[in-house]
């Protein structure tokens, strides 16, 4: 059965209801409940695993090597004690002390939220939740496993908890290991690995210090390292990998001035990279864009030209590696798609300057279609997170699209649109190409959406959209929103003149109404259970697999790609940060 769209979040610019809020937002991200349930379930498994290992080493494995030689290790550390080593071990042990861990965690989370221009809520949550879950599992373990501390002179008072596991080591692993993950993912330059390596070394120092001070057996500190690492793995995978939690689209940074009279909410320092397509961005255009950037405090922006071999992906990736705080993309949907592929998940904001023929994303986001006006509006606005689609297929390496992708009729139109006609006529050139492409044969396909049963269809065209409106103001996917954590699918299968008229009437009716329901009626015309006789069908999904009976023309954001029999698409919620106007278009 078709899936229904979730309740929609706050509107983007250009949508009729309401306007976006500014300032730091504390609204709850989408998907928190599901992610919390997943983390809770995995934490229960973590606790069971750690308790099971503890019961094993205190029970059946008690007389098995290496458990039988652990006392020798503790005695060796006791014999090696010196005044200097004891002082060093005290400092190492204090790094994992409860008060130290709580203080560092609170300060780090506050810094992640308050210091950056874009608050790092996800990173702060990762650190806080990992440390908290480690502590919770530690308490469960100590209540379930009773193990005496080593029979050596202990340099610290013995807490009333079991020797298994080492709470200091577990807490240090979760805290400093989490900070190392953030450092390795956020920092740039040679200090990245140095800082990350030093942070990863801290839990090891804490573990050795606890052994030296006679507080734990070797398996206790190993258990602490495992407990902290598992907490990091569970929380990190939930927050950074599966994409369930989507940052609130209306979240924006606190205003920051860029000199006297400068607009709020734009970067005030750091490198600004302008990636432009030279075929649609001339010298005069670049000079006008430079003036707009400098009027907003972006001094000496670096202009980087795309090439036929690299339409923007490599340039955007290099800009991020070199520390760009803002990436401006000047071109059409193809240039934007290439740059967005590199910026996905980076948190580096993108300012979109529409210079192409279609400019679908700019139209749907409510940006002016004048390049300088669009840039000025973006720089006066605030960062918003929007979704991207991740797509791959036979002969098509995994990549992203920002607006639409499809196969069949629309891809054939892209293939037959002459570049010279686009440069002279603009988007009407697609209409002329569409007349000749109407003879594109019907295709057979199998559609698998999320966990629903497979659907078998015939179609003239399939269109996957992150947005819904195309050139001329025509809405093909009325429920599509670039911030809802879903993608939308249109299957178009008109038969004869009557079918085309029904399809057109359906699209015009749904497009004119521009519905924004909490649940979308995905099929707009009645037909047989297998879809025969239905000229237009709408679906929403998170992941889709489309298998065609024969190789079909395919396109990504208006650019033709190699024909093939397969397309697999899934949404990446909130993957791209875009500067957008704060009000409606």
Coordinates of C-alpha atoms in Angstrom, one line a residue:
X1 CA 0.0 0.0 0.0
X2 CA 1.2 3.6 -0.5
X3 CA 2.7 5.2 2.5
X4 CA 1.5 8.4 4.0
X5 CA 3.4 11.5 4.6
X6 CA 4.1 12.6 8.2
X7 CA 2.9 15.8 9.7
X8 CA 4.7 18.6 8.1
X9 CA 7.1 20.9 10.0
X10 CA 7.4 24.6 9.9
X11 CA 7.2 26.2 6.5
X12 CA 10.1 27.3 4.3
X13 CA 10.1 30.7 2.6
X14 CA 7.6 30.9 -0.2
X15 CA 5.1 28.6 1.5
X16 CA 1.8 30.3 2.3
X17 CA 1.3 29.6 6.0
X18 CA 3.5 31.6 8.4
X19 CA 7.1 32.7 8.3
X20 CA 10.3 31.2 9.7
X21 CA 11.5 32.1 13.2
X22 CA 14.9 33.5 13.9
X23 CA 17.2 33.1 16.8
X24 CA 18.3 29.9 18.5
X25 CA 15.5 27.4 18.3
X26 CA 14.8 24.9 21.0
X27 CA 12.1 23.0 19.1
X28 CA 12.3 19.2 19.3
X29 CA 13.9 17.6 16.2
X30 CA 11.8 15.1 14.3
X31 CA 12.5 11.4 14.9
X32 CA 13.6 11.8 18.5
X33 CA 11.1 9.3 19.9
X34 CA 12.1 6.5 17.5
X35 CA 15.8 7.2 17.9
X36 CA 15.4 7.2 21.7
X37 CA 13.6 3.9 21.6
X38 CA 16.4 2.4 19.5
X39 CA 19.1 3.7 21.8
X40 CA 17.2 2.3 24.8
X41 CA 16.8 -1.1 23.3
X42 CA 20.5 -1.3 22.3
X43 CA 21.5 0.0 25.8
X44 CA 19.5 -2.9 27.4
X45 CA 21.5 -5.3 25.2
X46 CA 24.7 -3.5 26.2
X47 CA 23.9 -3.9 29.8
X48 CA 23.0 -7.6 29.4
X49 CA 26.3 -8.2 27.6
X50 CA 28.4 -6.5 30.2
X51 CA 26.6 -8.2 33.1
X52 CA 26.9 -11.5 31.4
X53 CA 30.7 -11.0 31.0
X54 CA 31.0 -10.0 34.7
X55 CA 29.1 -13.1 35.9
X56 CA 31.3 -15.2 33.7
X57 CA 34.6 -13.9 35.1
X58 CA 33.3 -14.1 38.7
X59 CA 31.8 -17.6 38.1
X60 CA 32.7 -20.3 35.6
X61 CA 35.8 -18.5 34.3
X62 CA 37.2 -17.7 37.7
X63 CA 39.8 -20.5 37.5
X64 CA 40.7 -20.0 33.9
X65 CA 43.7 -18.1 32.5
X66 CA 44.0 -15.1 32.2
X67 CA 41.7 -14.5 35.2
X68 CA 44.0 -16.6 37.4
X69 CA 47.0 -14.3 36.8
X70 CA 45.2 -11.0 37.3
X71 CA 46.4 -10.7 40.9
X72 CA 50.0 -10.9 39.7
X73 CA 49.5 -7.9 37.5
X74 CA 48.1 -5.9 40.4
X75 CA 51.0 -7.0 42.6
X76 CA 53.5 -6.0 39.9
X77 CA 52.0 -2.5 39.8
X78 CA 52.2 -2.3 43.6
X79 CA 56.0 -3.2 43.6
X80 CA 56.7 -0.6 40.9
X81 CA 55.2 2.3 42.9
X82 CA 57.4 5.4 43.3
X83 CA 56.6 8.9 44.4
X84 CA 56.6 10.4 40.9
X85 CA 54.5 7.6 39.5
X86 CA 52.0 7.8 42.3
X87 CA 51.5 11.6 41.7
X88 CA 51.1 10.9 37.9
X89 CA 48.6 8.1 38.6
X90 CA 46.6 10.5 40.9
X91 CA 46.3 13.0 38.0
X92 CA 45.3 10.2 35.6
X93 CA 42.7 8.8 37.9
X94 CA 41.2 12.3 38.5
X95 CA 40.6 12.6 34.8
X96 CA 38.0 9.9 35.1
X97 CA 36.6 11.0 38.5
X98 CA 32.8 11.6 38.6
X99 CA 33.1 15.3 39.3
X100 CA 35.7 15.8 36.6
X101 CA 33.6 14.0 34.0
X102 CA 30.4 15.9 34.9
X103 CA 32.2 19.2 34.7
X104 CA 34.0 18.6 31.4
X105 CA 30.8 17.1 29.9
X106 CA 28.7 20.2 30.9
X107 CA 31.3 22.6 29.7
X108 CA 31.8 20.8 26.4
X109 CA 28.1 20.6 25.6
X110 CA 27.6 24.2 26.5
X111 CA 30.5 25.2 24.2
X112 CA 29.1 23.1 21.3
X113 CA 25.7 24.9 21.7
X114 CA 26.7 28.4 22.5
X115 CA 30.1 29.1 20.8
X116 CA 29.7 28.1 17.1
X117 CA 27.6 30.2 14.7
X118 CA 25.5 27.1 14.1
X119 CA 24.7 25.4 17.4
X120 CA 25.9 21.8 17.3
X121 CA 22.8 20.3 19.0
X122 CA 23.4 16.8 17.6
X123 CA 27.1 16.8 18.7
X124 CA 26.2 18.0 22.2
X125 CA 23.5 15.4 22.4
X126 CA 25.9 12.7 21.3
X127 CA 28.4 13.5 24.0
X128 CA 25.8 14.0 26.8
X129 CA 23.8 10.9 26.0
X130 CA 26.9 8.7 25.6
X131 CA 28.3 9.7 29.0
X132 CA 24.9 9.3 30.7
X133 CA 24.2 5.9 29.2
X134 CA 27.6 4.7 30.2
X135 CA 26.9 5.7 33.8
X136 CA 23.5 4.1 33.8
X137 CA 24.9 0.8 32.5
X138 CA 27.7 1.0 35.0
X139 CA 25.2 1.3 37.9
X140 CA 23.3 -1.8 36.6
X141 CA 26.5 -3.8 36.3
X142 CA 27.7 -3.0 39.8
X143 CA 24.3 -4.0 41.2
X144 CA 24.3 -7.3 39.3
X145 CA 28.0 -8.4 39.6
X146 CA 29.7 -8.6 43.0
X147 CA 33.5 -8.6 42.7
X148 CA 36.0 -7.8 45.4
X149 CA 38.8 -5.3 44.7
X150 CA 42.4 -6.6 44.3
X151 CA 44.1 -7.8 47.4
X152 CA 46.8 -5.1 47.4
X153 CA 47.3 -1.8 49.2
X154 CA 44.9 0.6 47.6
X155 CA 45.9 4.2 47.2
X156 CA 42.2 5.5 47.1
X157 CA 39.3 4.9 49.5
X158 CA 37.3 1.9 48.3
X159 CA 33.9 3.1 47.0
X160 CA 30.9 0.9 47.9
X161 CA 30.6 -0.4 44.3
X162 CA 31.8 -3.6 42.8
X163 CA 35.3 -3.7 41.3
X164 CA 33.8 -4.7 38.0
X165 CA 33.6 -2.6 35.9
X166 CA 35.9 0.4 36.3
X167 CA 33.6 3.4 36.5
X168 CA 36.5 5.8 36.0
X169 CA 37.6 4.1 32.9
X170 CA 34.2 3.8 31.4
X171 CA 33.3 7.4 32.0
X172 CA 36.7 8.5 30.6
X173 CA 36.1 6.4 27.5
X174 CA 32.7 7.8 26.8
X175 CA 33.7 11.4 27.5
X176 CA 37.2 11.7 26.0
X177 CA 36.5 9.2 23.2
X178 CA 33.4 11.2 22.3
X179 CA 35.4 14.4 22.2
X180 CA 38.0 12.6 20.0
X181 CA 35.2 11.7 17.6
X182 CA 34.1 15.3 17.4
X183 CA 37.6 16.6 17.0
X184 CA 38.4 14.2 14.2
X185 CA 35.2 15.1 12.4
X186 CA 35.2 18.8 12.9
X187 CA 38.8 20.0 13.1
X188 CA 40.9 20.7 10.0
X189 CA 44.6 20.7 9.4
X190 CA 47.5 18.9 11.1
X191 CA 46.1 19.5 14.6
X192 CA 43.1 17.2 13.8
X193 CA 44.9 13.9 14.3
X194 CA 47.1 15.3 17.2
X195 CA 44.1 16.4 19.2
X196 CA 42.1 13.3 18.4
X197 CA 45.0 11.0 19.4
X198 CA 45.7 12.8 22.7
X199 CA 42.0 12.6 23.6
X200 CA 41.9 8.8 22.8
X201 CA 45.0 8.4 25.0
X202 CA 43.2 9.7 28.1
X203 CA 41.0 6.6 28.8
X204 CA 44.1 4.4 28.5
X205 CA 45.9 6.6 31.0
X206 CA 42.9 6.4 33.4
X207 CA 42.8 2.6 33.0
X208 CA 46.5 2.3 33.8
X209 CA 46.2 4.7 36.7
X210 CA 43.4 2.7 38.3
X211 CA 45.5 -0.5 38.0
X212 CA 48.5 1.2 39.5
X213 CA 46.5 2.5 42.4
X214 CA 45.2 -1.0 43.2
X215 CA 41.5 -0.2 42.5
X216 CA 40.7 -2.7 39.8
X217 CA 41.7 -5.9 38.2
X218 CA 42.8 -5.8 34.5
X219 CA 39.4 -7.3 33.3
X220 CA 37.6 -4.5 35.3
X221 CA 39.3 -1.8 33.3
X222 CA 38.8 -3.7 30.1
X223 CA 35.1 -3.9 31.0
X224 CA 35.2 -0.1 31.5
X225 CA 36.8 0.5 28.1
X226 CA 34.2 -1.8 26.5
X227 CA 31.3 -0.1 28.3
X228 CA 32.3 3.4 27.3
X229 CA 33.0 2.3 23.7
X230 CA 29.7 0.6 23.3
X231 CA 27.8 3.7 24.6
X232 CA 29.7 5.8 22.0
X233 CA 28.9 3.3 19.2
X234 CA 25.2 3.0 20.0
X235 CA 24.6 6.8 20.4
X236 CA 26.9 7.8 17.5
X237 CA 25.2 5.3 15.1
X238 CA 21.8 6.5 16.1
X239 CA 22.5 10.2 15.8
X240 CA 25.0 10.4 13.0
X241 CA 24.4 7.3 10.7
X242 CA 20.8 6.2 10.5
X243 CA 19.4 9.7 9.8
X244 CA 16.2 9.2 11.8
X245 CA 16.6 12.4 13.8
X246 CA 16.2 15.5 11.7
X247 CA 17.3 18.9 13.0
X248 CA 14.5 21.4 13.2
X249 CA 14.4 23.3 9.9
X250 CA 13.7 26.6 11.6
X251 CA 16.8 26.4 13.8
X252 CA 19.1 29.4 13.2
X253 CA 22.0 30.9 15.0
X254 CA 22.1 33.9 17.2
X255 CA 22.6 37.1 15.3
X256 CA 26.2 38.3 14.9
X257 CA 27.2 41.6 13.5
X258 CA 29.6 41.9 10.6
X259 CA 30.8 45.4 11.1
X260 CA 28.6 48.4 11.4
X261 CA 25.2 48.0 9.9
X262 CA 25.9 44.5 8.7
X263 CA 23.0 42.0 8.5
X264 CA 22.6 39.5 11.3
X265 CA 23.0 35.8 11.0
X266 CA 25.8 35.6 8.5
X267 CA 29.4 34.4 9.0
X268 CA 31.6 37.2 10.3
X269 CA 35.0 35.6 9.6
X270 CA 36.6 32.7 7.8
X271 CA 37.0 31.9 4.1
X272 CA 34.2 32.3 1.7
X273 CA 34.3 30.2 -1.4
X274 CA 32.3 31.0 -4.5
X275 CA 31.9 28.1 -6.9
X276 CA 30.6 29.2 -10.3
X277 CA 29.7 27.7 -13.6
X278 CA 31.6 29.8 -16.2
X279 CA 29.1 29.1 -18.9
X280 CA 26.3 30.9 -17.1
X281 CA 28.3 33.3 -14.8
X282 CA 30.2 36.0 -16.7
X283 CA 32.8 38.4 -15.4
X284 CA 30.2 41.1 -14.8
X285 CA 28.1 38.7 -12.8
X286 CA 31.0 37.7 -10.7
X287 CA 31.9 41.3 -9.9
X288 CA 28.3 42.1 -8.9
X289 CA 28.3 39.0 -6.6
X290 CA 31.6 40.1 -5.1
X291 CA 30.1 43.5 -4.2
X292 CA 27.1 41.9 -2.5
X293 CA 29.4 39.6 -0.5
X294 CA 31.6 42.4 0.6
X295 CA 28.7 44.5 1.6
X296 CA 27.7 41.7 4.0
X297 CA 31.2 41.5 5.5
X298 CA 32.6 38.6 3.4
X299 CA 36.0 40.1 2.5
X300 CA 38.1 38.7 -0.4
X301 CA 35.8 35.9 -1.4
X302 CA 37.6 33.2 -3.5
X303 CA 36.0 32.5 -6.9
X304 CA 36.4 28.9 -8.0
X305 CA 35.5 27.8 -11.5
X306 CA 33.8 24.5 -12.3
X307 CA 34.9 22.4 -15.3
X308 CA 33.2 19.8 -17.5
X309 CA 35.1 17.1 -15.8
X310 CA 34.2 18.4 -12.3
X311 CA 31.0 20.4 -12.2
X312 CA 31.4 21.4 -8.5
X313 CA 31.9 18.4 -6.3
X314 CA 35.6 18.5 -6.1
X315 CA 35.7 22.3 -5.7
X316 CA 33.2 22.2 -2.8
X317 CA 35.0 19.4 -1.1
X318 CA 38.3 21.3 -1.3
X319 CA 36.6 24.4 0.0
X320 CA 35.4 22.5 3.1
X321 CA 38.8 20.9 3.6
X322 CA 40.4 24.3 3.4
X323 CA 38.2 25.7 6.2
X324 CA 35.5 27.6 4.2
X325 CA 32.8 29.0 6.5
X326 CA 30.4 29.7 3.6
X327 CA 30.1 28.2 0.1
X328 CA 28.3 30.2 -2.5
X329 CA 27.1 28.2 -5.6
X330 CA 26.4 30.1 -8.8
X331 CA 24.9 27.9 -11.5
X332 CA 22.0 25.8 -12.4
X333 CA 20.5 22.8 -10.6
X334 CA 23.4 20.6 -11.9
X335 CA 26.0 22.8 -10.4
X336 CA 24.1 22.9 -7.1
X337 CA 23.7 19.1 -7.1
X338 CA 27.4 18.6 -7.5
X339 CA 28.3 21.0 -4.8
X340 CA 25.6 19.7 -2.4
X341 CA 27.0 16.1 -2.9
X342 CA 30.2 17.3 -1.3
X343 CA 28.6 19.5 1.4
X344 CA 26.1 16.9 2.6
X345 CA 26.5 16.4 6.3
X346 CA 29.3 19.0 6.6
X347 CA 27.2 21.7 8.4
X348 CA 29.0 24.3 6.2
X349 CA 26.2 26.6 5.0
X350 CA 25.5 27.0 1.3
X351 CA 24.2 30.2 -0.4
X352 CA 22.4 29.4 -3.6
X353 CA 22.7 31.8 -6.5
X354 CA 20.4 30.7 -9.4
X355 CA 22.1 31.2 -12.7
X356 CA 20.8 28.3 -14.7
X357 CA 17.8 27.4 -16.8
X358 CA 15.6 25.4 -14.4
X359 CA 16.7 26.6 -10.9
X360 CA 14.1 24.2 -9.4
X361 CA 15.5 24.3 -5.8
X362 CA 15.7 28.1 -5.8
X363 CA 12.1 28.4 -7.0
X364 CA 10.9 26.0 -4.4
X365 CA 12.8 27.7 -1.6
X366 CA 11.4 31.1 -2.4
X367 CA 14.6 32.7 -3.5
X368 CA 14.6 35.5 -6.1
X369 CA 15.7 34.3 -9.5
X370 CA 18.0 37.3 -10.0
X371 CA 21.5 36.2 -8.9
X372 CA 22.4 39.3 -6.9
X373 CA 19.0 39.5 -5.3
X374 CA 19.1 35.9 -4.4
X375 CA 22.5 36.2 -2.8
X376 CA 21.5 39.4 -0.9
X377 CA 18.3 37.7 0.3
X378 CA 20.3 34.6 1.5
X379 CA 22.9 36.6 3.3
X380 CA 20.2 38.6 5.1
X381 CA 18.5 35.3 6.1
X382 CA 19.5 32.5 8.3
X383 CA 20.7 28.9 8.0
X384 CA 18.1 26.2 7.5
X385 CA 18.5 22.4 7.2
X386 CA 16.9 20.8 4.2
X387 CA 16.8 17.2 3.0
X388 CA 18.8 15.6 0.2
X389 CA 18.0 12.5 -1.8
X390 CA 20.7 9.9 -2.1
X391 CA 20.4 7.9 -5.3
X392 CA 22.3 5.1 -7.0
X393 CA 21.7 2.4 -9.7
X394 CA 23.4 0.2 -12.3
X395 CA 26.0 2.3 -13.9
X396 CA 25.2 5.2 -11.5
X397 CA 27.5 5.7 -8.5
X398 CA 25.9 6.8 -5.3
X399 CA 25.4 10.5 -5.3
X400 CA 22.9 13.1 -4.0
X401 CA 20.2 15.2 -5.7
X402 CA 18.5 18.3 -4.2
X403 CA 15.4 18.8 -6.3
X404 CA 14.2 15.9 -8.5
X405 CA 15.3 12.8 -10.2
X406 CA 13.5 10.5 -12.6
X407 CA 13.3 8.1 -15.5
X408 CA 11.3 7.8 -18.6
X409 CA 9.6 10.9 -20.2
X410 CA 11.2 13.6 -18.1
X411 CA 14.7 12.1 -18.6
X412 CA 14.1 11.9 -22.3
X413 CA 13.1 15.6 -22.3
X414 CA 16.4 16.5 -20.7
X415 CA 18.3 14.4 -23.2
X416 CA 16.6 16.2 -26.2
X417 CA 16.8 19.7 -24.9
X418 CA 19.4 21.6 -26.9
X419 CA 21.9 23.7 -24.9
X420 CA 21.6 26.6 -27.3
X421 CA 17.9 26.6 -27.1
X422 CA 18.2 26.8 -23.3
X423 CA 20.5 29.7 -23.5
X424 CA 18.2 31.6 -25.8
X425 CA 14.7 30.6 -24.6
X426 CA 15.3 29.5 -21.0
X427 CA 13.0 27.0 -19.4
X428 CA 10.4 27.0 -22.4
X429 CA 13.1 25.0 -24.3
X430 CA 12.1 22.1 -22.1
X431 CA 8.5 22.4 -23.4
X432 CA 9.6 22.3 -27.0
X433 CA 11.8 19.2 -26.3
X434 CA 8.8 17.6 -24.5
X435 CA 6.7 17.6 -27.6
X436 CA 9.1 15.3 -29.4
X437 CA 9.6 13.2 -26.3
X438 CA 5.9 12.3 -25.9
X439 CA 6.5 9.2 -28.1
X440 CA 8.7 7.8 -25.3
X441 CA 7.5 4.2 -24.9
X442 CA 5.7 3.0 -21.8
X443 CA 7.9 1.1 -19.4
X444 CA 7.2 -1.7 -16.9
X445 CA 8.6 -1.3 -13.4
X446 CA 8.5 -2.7 -10.0
X447 CA 8.4 -0.3 -7.0
X448 CA 9.4 -1.2 -3.5
X449 CA 8.7 1.6 -1.0
X450 CA 10.1 1.2 2.5
X451 CA 8.7 -2.0 4.0
X452 CA 5.6 -2.1 1.9
X453 CA 4.9 -4.9 -0.6
X454 CA 6.2 -4.5 -4.1
X455 CA 4.0 -2.7 -6.6
X456 CA 4.0 -3.6 -10.3
X457 CA 3.2 -0.8 -12.7
X458 CA 3.5 0.5 -16.2
X459 CA 4.4 4.1 -16.7
X460 CA 5.5 6.9 -19.1
X461 CA 7.5 8.6 -16.4
X462 CA 8.5 8.2 -12.8
X463 CA 9.7 11.2 -10.8
X464 CA 11.3 11.3 -7.4
X465 CA 11.1 14.7 -5.8
X466 CA 12.5 16.5 -2.8
X467 CA 10.5 19.5 -4.0
X468 CA 7.3 19.6 -6.0
X469 CA 7.1 22.6 -8.3
X470 CA 8.8 22.8 -11.7
X471 CA 9.2 25.6 -14.3
X472 CA 6.2 27.7 -15.1
X473 CA 4.8 27.2 -11.6
X474 CA 3.5 23.7 -12.4
X475 CA 3.3 21.5 -9.3
X476 CA 4.0 17.8 -10.0
X477 CA 4.4 16.6 -6.5
X478 CA 2.0 18.7 -4.3
X479 CA 3.0 17.1 -1.0
X480 CA 6.7 17.4 -1.5
X481 CA 8.6 19.5 1.0
X482 CA 12.4 19.8 1.2
X483 CA 12.4 19.6 5.0
X484 CA 9.9 16.8 5.9
X485 CA 12.4 13.9 6.1
X486 CA 10.6 12.2 3.1
X487 CA 10.9 12.0 -0.6
X488 CA 7.9 11.9 -3.0
X489 CA 7.2 9.7 -6.0
X490 CA 5.0 10.5 -9.0
X491 CA 4.1 7.6 -11.4
X492 CA 2.6 9.0 -14.6
X493 CA 0.8 6.5 -16.9
X494 CA -1.8 8.2 -19.1
X495 CA -3.3 6.1 -21.9
X496 CA -4.6 7.9 -25.0
X497 CA -5.9 11.4 -25.2
X498 CA -8.4 10.9 -22.4
X499 CA -5.7 9.6 -20.1
X500 CA -3.6 12.6 -20.8
X501 CA -6.5 15.0 -20.1
X502 CA -7.3 13.2 -16.8
X503 CA -3.6 13.3 -15.8
X504 CA -3.4 17.0 -16.6
X505 CA -6.6 17.7 -14.7
X506 CA -5.3 15.9 -11.7
X507 CA -2.0 17.7 -11.6
X508 CA -3.6 21.1 -12.1
X509 CA -6.2 20.4 -9.4
X510 CA -3.7 19.1 -6.9
X511 CA -1.2 21.8 -7.8
X512 CA -3.8 24.6 -7.5
X513 CA -4.9 23.4 -4.1
X514 CA -1.3 23.0 -3.0
X515 CA -2.5 20.8 0.0
X516 CA -0.5 20.7 3.2
X517 CA -2.3 17.9 5.0
X518 CA -0.9 15.9 7.9
X519 CA -1.5 12.7 5.9
X520 CA -1.5 12.7 2.1
X521 CA -4.0 10.7 0.0
X522 CA -1.3 9.2 -2.1
X523 CA -3.5 7.9 -5.0
X524 CA -5.5 10.6 -6.7
X525 CA -7.5 8.5 -9.2
X526 CA -9.2 5.2 -8.8
X527 CA -8.1 2.1 -10.7
X528 CA -7.4 -1.6 -10.4
X529 CA -5.4 -2.9 -7.4
X530 CA -2.3 -3.2 -9.6
X531 CA -2.6 0.5 -10.7
X532 CA -3.9 -0.1 -14.2
X533 CA -6.2 2.7 -15.3
X534 CA -4.7 5.2 -12.9
X535 CA -3.1 8.0 -14.9
X536 CA -1.4 9.6 -11.9
X537 CA -0.2 8.2 -8.6
X538 CA 1.5 9.9 -5.7
X539 CA 3.5 8.2 -2.9
X540 CA 5.8 9.3 -0.1
X541 CA 8.7 7.2 1.2
X542 CA 12.1 7.2 2.9
X543 CA 13.6 4.5 0.7
X544 CA 12.5 3.3 -2.7
X545 CA 13.8 0.7 -5.2
X546 CA 12.7 1.1 -8.8
X547 CA 13.4 -1.8 -11.2
X548 CA 12.6 -1.3 -14.9
X549 CA 11.9 -4.0 -17.4
X550 CA 14.3 -2.4 -19.9
X551 CA 17.0 0.2 -19.7
X552 CA 15.5 3.7 -19.3
X553 CA 16.7 7.2 -19.7
X554 CA 17.5 8.7 -16.3
X555 CA 18.2 12.2 -15.0
X556 CA 19.5 13.9 -11.8
X557 CA 18.4 17.4 -11.1
X558 CA 18.0 18.0 -14.9
X559 CA 21.2 16.4 -16.0
X560 CA 20.9 13.2 -18.1
X561 CA 22.9 10.2 -16.7
X562 CA 23.6 6.8 -18.2
X563 CA 20.4 4.7 -19.0
X564 CA 19.8 1.8 -16.7
X565 CA 17.3 -0.7 -15.2
X566 CA 17.6 0.3 -11.5
X567 CA 17.2 3.3 -9.3
X568 CA 17.5 3.2 -5.5
X569 CA 16.7 6.4 -3.7
X570 CA 16.6 7.3 0.0
X571 CA 16.2 10.5 1.9
X572 CA 19.0 12.1 4.0
X573 CA 17.0 14.3 6.4
X574 CA 18.6 17.7 7.2
X575 CA 21.7 16.8 5.3
X576 CA 22.3 20.3 3.7
X577 CA 22.5 23.6 5.4
X578 CA 21.2 26.5 3.2
X579 CA 21.1 30.2 3.9
X580 CA 17.5 31.3 3.2
X581 CA 15.4 34.4 3.6
X582 CA 13.6 34.7 6.9
X583 CA 10.3 35.7 5.4
X584 CA 8.2 34.6 2.5
X585 CA 9.2 35.2 -1.1

